[in-house]
């Protein structure tokens, strides 16, 4: 609906009424009329309200104007009356000449009193001006002059509570006397508040103390006590101020500055040099200012009066000043008692007591402040700020001199007050952080163990919903070793050789696989190493760097030859490193205790789910020292750790004397060696649990098959025998050809035992297993197998249903036992025969089995049986490579096997792994192989001492190195000599 144009018209727009009748009709004209009349009435109402509101104010203003007019008329009338009265007095006494002399004397007395009253009225304003300018000594002198004027004018209350004559004549002085009484407390309060300030000059401090002494009549000793109490209150104020007002660094620096300034000002104000001593030179500090100011203010000698008069500046102001009496113009304050200088012993004892008291408060207060500092970087920033403050020229040049004269001993503010507090806070921060690292690491370890147990259960049950690939690799390390990932080779592996690559740089995935370091182990160690790196980086802020290592020595002596008071910031570096060392040791030991508790829970009868976690913990303990390089730096210290790394170069192969090596071992290296020993022992314990569980499972199946009682069960484990023709000499001297059948393969359960054992060892990364663990596993398997053979000899022969022991079965069991002993037996020690080295139960079982074989047949069977055994061992040496080390290698093919035999026997390799690794054939790599296999290598802990050839034969890639050595004689280039290919293995 459209709006009516007549209603939208404004009254201000109506200029010509005639135009309205041209534009609108009659009804619209009436609407406009009603609208205009309504607005008129509204304006009348607003005007009426405005007049009503302002009318009362108008009446009040009119009343005020009337009162002012009456007051002014009365004042004018009074002035006219006074004028007439004075004129009448002048006319009445003008003719009296006999009283002129007395009138003049009275007039002088009147002017004297008037000038004193005028001065008394002006003194309060001058006192306030002096106090606003912080000139408290000037204000005190004016106040004492005011008190002197009161006594001269007898302004005290008369007897009976009546006013004195002067107060009766001049009532204005009553209020003035009351106002003057408050000046004393105000001056004392402001003077004492001035004593609390840090940025106050020595002159101002001395004048404030003199003001206090003049007002209270105290002695210099009391002034010293007031000064020290004010500074102690200032220290409390700094310690108790809110944290959001200023930073902790500013508070600590303010405390140190206040302490130092207090001693400097105590020397400047209270100390007096001994009589007869040498006078201080031009550049020396001023001293004894309190006594010099007291002497100038209170001295009665004419020279002092002329130089320190209270009203000296009033001599040229106003003509009334000449009427003041000499007692006022030459007024000097006076002490109630004589100001005796403070003896040096009293000054020393008082200051020492104050220092001891403040030390307790500062230690308690700063200790509570440092709780809010959460990093060593913050502590170092506060310490460096204090060092910068104490190293300024204004403090360092005269600090030792002031301390020696006041305290008769040097005072080290940092060493005596703050160093222990900072060290305790640093130890607390380090302990909290390392405990946090240990707690998070234990949580990560626990979660990893639970994930591995869950992964093993899912794998055994055939379900594997959403499991991580890292957990799968922990269960089956072989799948990790033979899998390919983008990080197997570093991006610069093609042009950076092994010798040029730093030890602390990122290692390739292939290098991790060569040591069977699974992703879970890498993730755990990298997480722990990153946290330790953060701790180490934070610690470096508190330790001297290579650039600032000589700063603490260079600033000890300034260029002018004066010994500076700046402290050595790094005197507690050893304690700081010790705190981190102990924290890291406690952290690792806490992790080890958690691992041992997990191992203890799994040790009685470990399930397959527990074995994966046990192997994970074994690998973790085995590799933690290598994959966490910052752990070594934290324990040895960064500089010591780098030196130890530098010493691990090819010169490491040089053997030093045991006495010299023992003498040079530092406590840090001893702790690091002890920690590695604990890690190694824990790793060996975990591997021992795995090996015992594995041997128990495999040997139980072996024992079941060995103790088979039925002929069918025995036949199922039998293997094919070999037909062999032999020639024998008959009694007549002719040769007789006969055919014999001998075993050439072990029984199926023996082959199954060895193959399953090799599969399980390879499944957990057997090439990286510690050699003592592998030897212990083989010895345990052999011992349990012998136990089963021994129990077979004790089996009751009269038991019904048991298949009797035949010659063929005895031959097969004898072949099996000798093959097991050859494969699983340990290396013979020097100086011992093979028979003395073997288990005596082997001979017992062999004798028992040979008793079932015809002696004549046994003599005939023994040579070919030994040949079959030797040939079988050579054939299976590759398949069972981890179980047959290089020390069990047999003679070469040409010497051990008859060349007429058609058998094809594989040549043996010098490597104990199933397959060779990538080639490492550079000459410098071969020369430095002893250095690269230092005592820190985690994959062969506690390796027994052996010759260089034995050590080289067990290293990965030795087969390829042998091939490369053979090619060096030829002039053609070899692929294995290329530096880019040799660098890929790392």
Short mmCIF file of N, CA and C in Angstrom, two decimals, residues 242-340:
data_model
loop_
_atom_site.label_atom_id
_atom_site.label_comp_id
_atom_site.label_asym_id
_atom_site.label_seq_id
_atom_site.Cartn_x
_atom_site.Cartn_y
_atom_site.Cartn_z
N UNK A 242 54.40 -9.58 42.53
CA UNK A 242 53.70 -10.58 41.70
C UNK A 242 54.50 -10.95 40.47
N UNK A 243 54.29 -12.19 40.02
CA UNK A 243 55.09 -12.71 38.92
C UNK A 243 54.77 -12.02 37.59
N UNK A 244 53.55 -11.55 37.42
CA UNK A 244 53.20 -10.94 36.15
C UNK A 244 53.75 -9.53 36.01
N UNK A 245 54.25 -8.97 37.08
CA UNK A 245 54.76 -7.61 36.99
C UNK A 245 56.10 -7.54 36.29
N UNK A 246 57.01 -8.42 36.61
CA UNK A 246 58.35 -8.41 35.99
C UNK A 246 58.83 -9.83 35.86
N UNK A 247 59.78 -10.04 34.96
CA UNK A 247 60.31 -11.37 34.76
C UNK A 247 61.22 -11.79 35.90
N UNK A 248 61.43 -13.10 35.96
CA UNK A 248 62.28 -13.64 37.03
C UNK A 248 63.72 -13.17 36.84
N UNK A 249 64.16 -13.05 35.59
CA UNK A 249 65.51 -12.56 35.35
C UNK A 249 65.68 -11.14 35.88
N UNK A 250 64.68 -10.30 35.65
CA UNK A 250 64.75 -8.93 36.16
C UNK A 250 64.74 -8.90 37.68
N UNK A 251 63.97 -9.79 38.30
CA UNK A 251 63.93 -9.82 39.77
C UNK A 251 65.27 -10.24 40.35
N UNK A 252 65.85 -11.29 39.79
CA UNK A 252 67.15 -11.76 40.32
C UNK A 252 68.22 -10.69 40.10
N UNK A 253 68.23 -10.07 38.93
CA UNK A 253 69.22 -9.01 38.68
C UNK A 253 69.00 -7.82 39.61
N UNK A 254 67.74 -7.52 39.89
CA UNK A 254 67.46 -6.42 40.83
C UNK A 254 67.95 -6.76 42.23
N UNK A 255 67.80 -8.01 42.64
CA UNK A 255 68.30 -8.42 43.96
C UNK A 255 69.82 -8.28 44.03
N UNK A 256 70.50 -8.77 43.00
CA UNK A 256 71.96 -8.68 43.00
C UNK A 256 72.40 -7.22 42.98
N UNK A 257 71.74 -6.42 42.17
CA UNK A 257 72.09 -5.01 42.11
C UNK A 257 71.84 -4.32 43.44
N UNK A 258 70.76 -4.68 44.12
CA UNK A 258 70.47 -4.09 45.42
C UNK A 258 71.52 -4.48 46.45
N UNK A 259 71.93 -5.75 46.43
CA UNK A 259 72.98 -6.19 47.36
C UNK A 259 74.28 -5.42 47.12
N UNK A 260 74.68 -5.34 45.87
CA UNK A 260 75.95 -4.68 45.55
C UNK A 260 75.86 -3.19 45.87
N UNK A 261 74.74 -2.57 45.49
CA UNK A 261 74.59 -1.13 45.75
C UNK A 261 74.58 -0.83 47.24
N UNK A 262 73.98 -1.70 48.03
CA UNK A 262 73.94 -1.49 49.48
C UNK A 262 75.35 -1.44 50.06
N UNK A 263 76.21 -2.36 49.64
CA UNK A 263 77.57 -2.35 50.16
C UNK A 263 78.36 -1.14 49.66
N UNK A 264 78.17 -0.78 48.41
CA UNK A 264 78.85 0.41 47.90
C UNK A 264 78.40 1.67 48.66
N UNK A 265 77.09 1.79 48.92
CA UNK A 265 76.59 2.98 49.63
C UNK A 265 76.94 2.93 51.10
N UNK A 266 77.02 1.74 51.69
CA UNK A 266 77.50 1.66 53.08
C UNK A 266 78.94 2.15 53.17
N UNK A 267 79.74 1.82 52.16
CA UNK A 267 81.12 2.31 52.14
C UNK A 267 81.15 3.82 51.94
N UNK A 268 80.33 4.33 51.03
CA UNK A 268 80.36 5.76 50.74
C UNK A 268 79.80 6.59 51.88
N UNK A 269 78.86 6.07 52.66
CA UNK A 269 78.17 6.87 53.67
C UNK A 269 78.81 6.70 55.05
N UNK A 270 79.13 5.47 55.43
CA UNK A 270 79.51 5.20 56.83
C UNK A 270 80.98 4.94 57.03
N UNK A 271 81.71 4.53 56.02
CA UNK A 271 83.10 4.13 56.21
C UNK A 271 84.00 5.35 56.30
N UNK A 272 84.89 5.32 57.28
CA UNK A 272 85.92 6.35 57.45
C UNK A 272 87.27 5.68 57.39
N UNK A 273 88.20 6.18 56.58
CA UNK A 273 89.52 5.56 56.52
C UNK A 273 90.23 5.70 57.86
N UNK A 274 91.10 4.78 58.19
CA UNK A 274 91.82 4.88 59.48
C UNK A 274 92.69 6.12 59.53
N UNK A 275 92.86 6.63 60.74
CA UNK A 275 93.68 7.83 60.90
C UNK A 275 95.13 7.52 60.60
N UNK A 276 95.75 8.41 59.87
CA UNK A 276 97.15 8.20 59.50
C UNK A 276 97.34 7.36 58.27
N UNK A 277 96.25 6.81 57.72
CA UNK A 277 96.36 5.99 56.53
C UNK A 277 96.51 6.84 55.29
N UNK A 278 96.83 6.22 54.16
CA UNK A 278 96.99 6.98 52.91
C UNK A 278 95.65 7.54 52.45
N UNK A 279 95.68 8.72 51.93
CA UNK A 279 94.46 9.36 51.44
C UNK A 279 94.10 8.78 50.08
N UNK A 280 92.83 8.61 49.81
CA UNK A 280 92.43 8.05 48.51
C UNK A 280 92.78 8.98 47.37
N UNK A 281 93.09 8.39 46.23
CA UNK A 281 93.47 9.17 45.06
C UNK A 281 92.27 9.82 44.41
N UNK A 282 92.52 10.39 43.25
CA UNK A 282 91.45 11.10 42.56
C UNK A 282 90.38 10.15 42.03
N UNK A 283 90.78 8.98 41.56
CA UNK A 283 89.82 8.06 40.99
C UNK A 283 89.16 7.14 42.00
N UNK A 284 89.50 7.30 43.28
CA UNK A 284 88.95 6.40 44.30
C UNK A 284 87.52 6.80 44.65
N UNK A 285 86.83 5.87 45.32
CA UNK A 285 85.46 6.12 45.75
C UNK A 285 85.45 7.06 46.94
N UNK A 286 84.42 7.88 47.04
CA UNK A 286 84.26 8.74 48.21
C UNK A 286 83.72 7.94 49.38
N UNK A 287 83.99 8.40 50.60
CA UNK A 287 83.57 7.69 51.79
C UNK A 287 83.31 8.71 52.91
N UNK A 288 82.58 8.27 53.93
CA UNK A 288 82.31 9.11 55.09
C UNK A 288 81.42 10.30 54.79
N UNK A 289 80.50 10.17 53.86
CA UNK A 289 79.64 11.31 53.50
C UNK A 289 78.69 11.69 54.63
N UNK A 290 78.25 10.73 55.43
CA UNK A 290 77.33 11.04 56.53
C UNK A 290 77.95 12.02 57.51
N UNK A 291 79.20 11.79 57.87
CA UNK A 291 79.85 12.62 58.87
C UNK A 291 80.22 13.98 58.30
N UNK A 292 80.58 14.02 57.02
CA UNK A 292 80.89 15.33 56.43
C UNK A 292 79.64 16.20 56.32
N UNK A 293 78.50 15.60 55.97
CA UNK A 293 77.26 16.37 55.89
C UNK A 293 76.81 16.81 57.28
N UNK A 294 76.94 15.93 58.27
CA UNK A 294 76.59 16.31 59.64
C UNK A 294 77.45 17.48 60.12
N UNK A 295 78.71 17.42 59.78
CA UNK A 295 79.59 18.50 60.22
C UNK A 295 79.21 19.81 59.55
N UNK A 296 78.86 19.79 58.29
CA UNK A 296 78.48 21.02 57.60
C UNK A 296 77.15 21.58 58.11
N UNK A 297 76.23 20.69 58.48
CA UNK A 297 74.90 21.15 58.90
C UNK A 297 74.90 21.65 60.33
N UNK A 298 75.61 20.97 61.22
CA UNK A 298 75.52 21.27 62.66
C UNK A 298 76.71 22.03 63.20
N UNK A 299 77.70 22.34 62.39
CA UNK A 299 78.90 23.00 62.90
C UNK A 299 78.57 24.44 63.32
N UNK A 300 79.24 24.92 64.39
CA UNK A 300 79.03 26.29 64.92
C UNK A 300 80.15 27.24 64.53
N UNK A 301 81.05 26.79 63.71
CA UNK A 301 82.14 27.69 63.28
C UNK A 301 81.60 28.72 62.30
N UNK A 302 82.22 29.91 62.26
CA UNK A 302 81.71 30.95 61.35
C UNK A 302 81.73 30.53 59.89
N UNK A 303 82.76 29.75 59.48
CA UNK A 303 82.82 29.33 58.07
C UNK A 303 81.66 28.41 57.72
N UNK A 304 81.37 27.48 58.62
CA UNK A 304 80.26 26.56 58.37
C UNK A 304 78.94 27.29 58.40
N UNK A 305 78.81 28.28 59.31
CA UNK A 305 77.57 29.05 59.37
C UNK A 305 77.34 29.83 58.07
N UNK A 306 78.43 30.33 57.51
CA UNK A 306 78.26 31.09 56.28
C UNK A 306 77.93 30.22 55.07
N UNK A 307 78.38 28.95 55.13
CA UNK A 307 78.18 28.09 53.97
C UNK A 307 76.90 27.26 54.03
N UNK A 308 76.38 26.99 55.24
CA UNK A 308 75.23 26.09 55.34
C UNK A 308 74.11 26.72 56.15
N UNK A 309 73.90 28.05 56.07
CA UNK A 309 72.79 28.66 56.80
C UNK A 309 71.48 28.25 56.14
N UNK A 310 70.45 28.11 56.97
CA UNK A 310 69.16 27.67 56.46
C UNK A 310 68.54 28.73 55.57
N UNK A 311 68.65 30.02 55.97
CA UNK A 311 68.01 31.11 55.25
C UNK A 311 69.01 31.90 54.42
N UNK A 312 70.02 31.19 53.91
CA UNK A 312 71.04 31.89 53.14
C UNK A 312 70.48 32.49 51.87
N UNK A 313 69.55 31.80 51.23
CA UNK A 313 69.00 32.29 49.98
C UNK A 313 67.96 33.39 50.16
N UNK A 314 67.57 33.71 51.41
CA UNK A 314 66.54 34.71 51.64
C UNK A 314 67.12 36.12 51.88
N UNK A 315 68.45 36.24 51.83
CA UNK A 315 69.06 37.54 52.15
C UNK A 315 68.68 38.62 51.14
N UNK A 316 68.37 38.24 49.90
CA UNK A 316 68.09 39.24 48.87
C UNK A 316 66.61 39.30 48.50
N UNK A 317 65.78 38.66 49.27
CA UNK A 317 64.35 38.63 48.93
C UNK A 317 63.57 39.42 49.97
N UNK A 318 62.98 40.52 49.58
CA UNK A 318 62.08 41.27 50.46
C UNK A 318 62.81 42.12 51.48
N UNK A 319 62.15 43.26 51.85
CA UNK A 319 62.75 44.16 52.87
C UNK A 319 62.45 43.71 54.28
N UNK A 320 61.51 42.79 54.42
CA UNK A 320 61.15 42.36 55.77
C UNK A 320 62.19 41.46 56.39
N UNK A 321 63.10 40.90 55.59
CA UNK A 321 64.07 39.95 56.11
C UNK A 321 65.03 40.61 57.11
N UNK A 322 65.25 41.97 56.95
CA UNK A 322 66.22 42.63 57.84
C UNK A 322 65.70 42.78 59.26
N UNK A 323 64.38 42.60 59.45
CA UNK A 323 63.84 42.70 60.80
C UNK A 323 63.92 41.38 61.57
N UNK A 324 64.39 40.28 60.91
CA UNK A 324 64.52 39.01 61.64
C UNK A 324 65.69 39.07 62.60
N UNK A 325 65.56 38.49 63.79
CA UNK A 325 66.66 38.50 64.76
C UNK A 325 67.78 37.58 64.32
N UNK A 326 69.01 37.76 64.81
CA UNK A 326 70.15 36.90 64.44
C UNK A 326 69.94 35.44 64.79
N UNK A 327 69.17 35.16 65.84
CA UNK A 327 68.95 33.76 66.21
C UNK A 327 68.21 32.99 65.13
N UNK A 328 67.55 33.71 64.26
CA UNK A 328 66.82 33.04 63.17
C UNK A 328 67.65 33.07 61.90
N UNK A 329 68.25 34.19 61.58
CA UNK A 329 69.04 34.27 60.35
C UNK A 329 70.26 33.37 60.39
N UNK A 330 70.84 33.16 61.56
CA UNK A 330 72.03 32.30 61.69
C UNK A 330 71.69 30.97 62.36
N UNK A 331 70.46 30.52 62.18
CA UNK A 331 70.02 29.28 62.83
C UNK A 331 70.74 28.07 62.21
N UNK A 332 71.24 27.17 63.05
CA UNK A 332 71.85 25.91 62.66
C UNK A 332 71.26 24.80 63.52
N UNK A 333 70.82 23.66 62.90
CA UNK A 333 70.31 22.54 63.72
C UNK A 333 71.42 21.95 64.57
N UNK A 334 71.02 21.27 65.61
CA UNK A 334 71.99 20.66 66.52
C UNK A 334 71.51 19.27 66.91
N UNK A 335 72.49 18.33 67.05
CA UNK A 335 72.19 16.98 67.51
C UNK A 335 72.11 16.95 69.02
N UNK A 336 71.27 16.03 69.51
CA UNK A 336 71.15 15.90 70.97
C UNK A 336 72.40 15.29 71.57
N UNK A 337 73.01 14.33 70.80
CA UNK A 337 74.23 13.68 71.27
C UNK A 337 75.31 13.86 70.23
N UNK A 338 76.55 13.69 70.65
CA UNK A 338 77.67 13.83 69.75
C UNK A 338 77.71 12.64 68.78
N UNK A 339 77.88 12.92 67.49
CA UNK A 339 77.92 11.87 66.47
C UNK A 339 79.30 11.24 66.43
N UNK A 340 79.43 10.07 67.08
CA UNK A 340 80.71 9.38 67.10
C UNK A 340 80.83 8.50 65.85
#
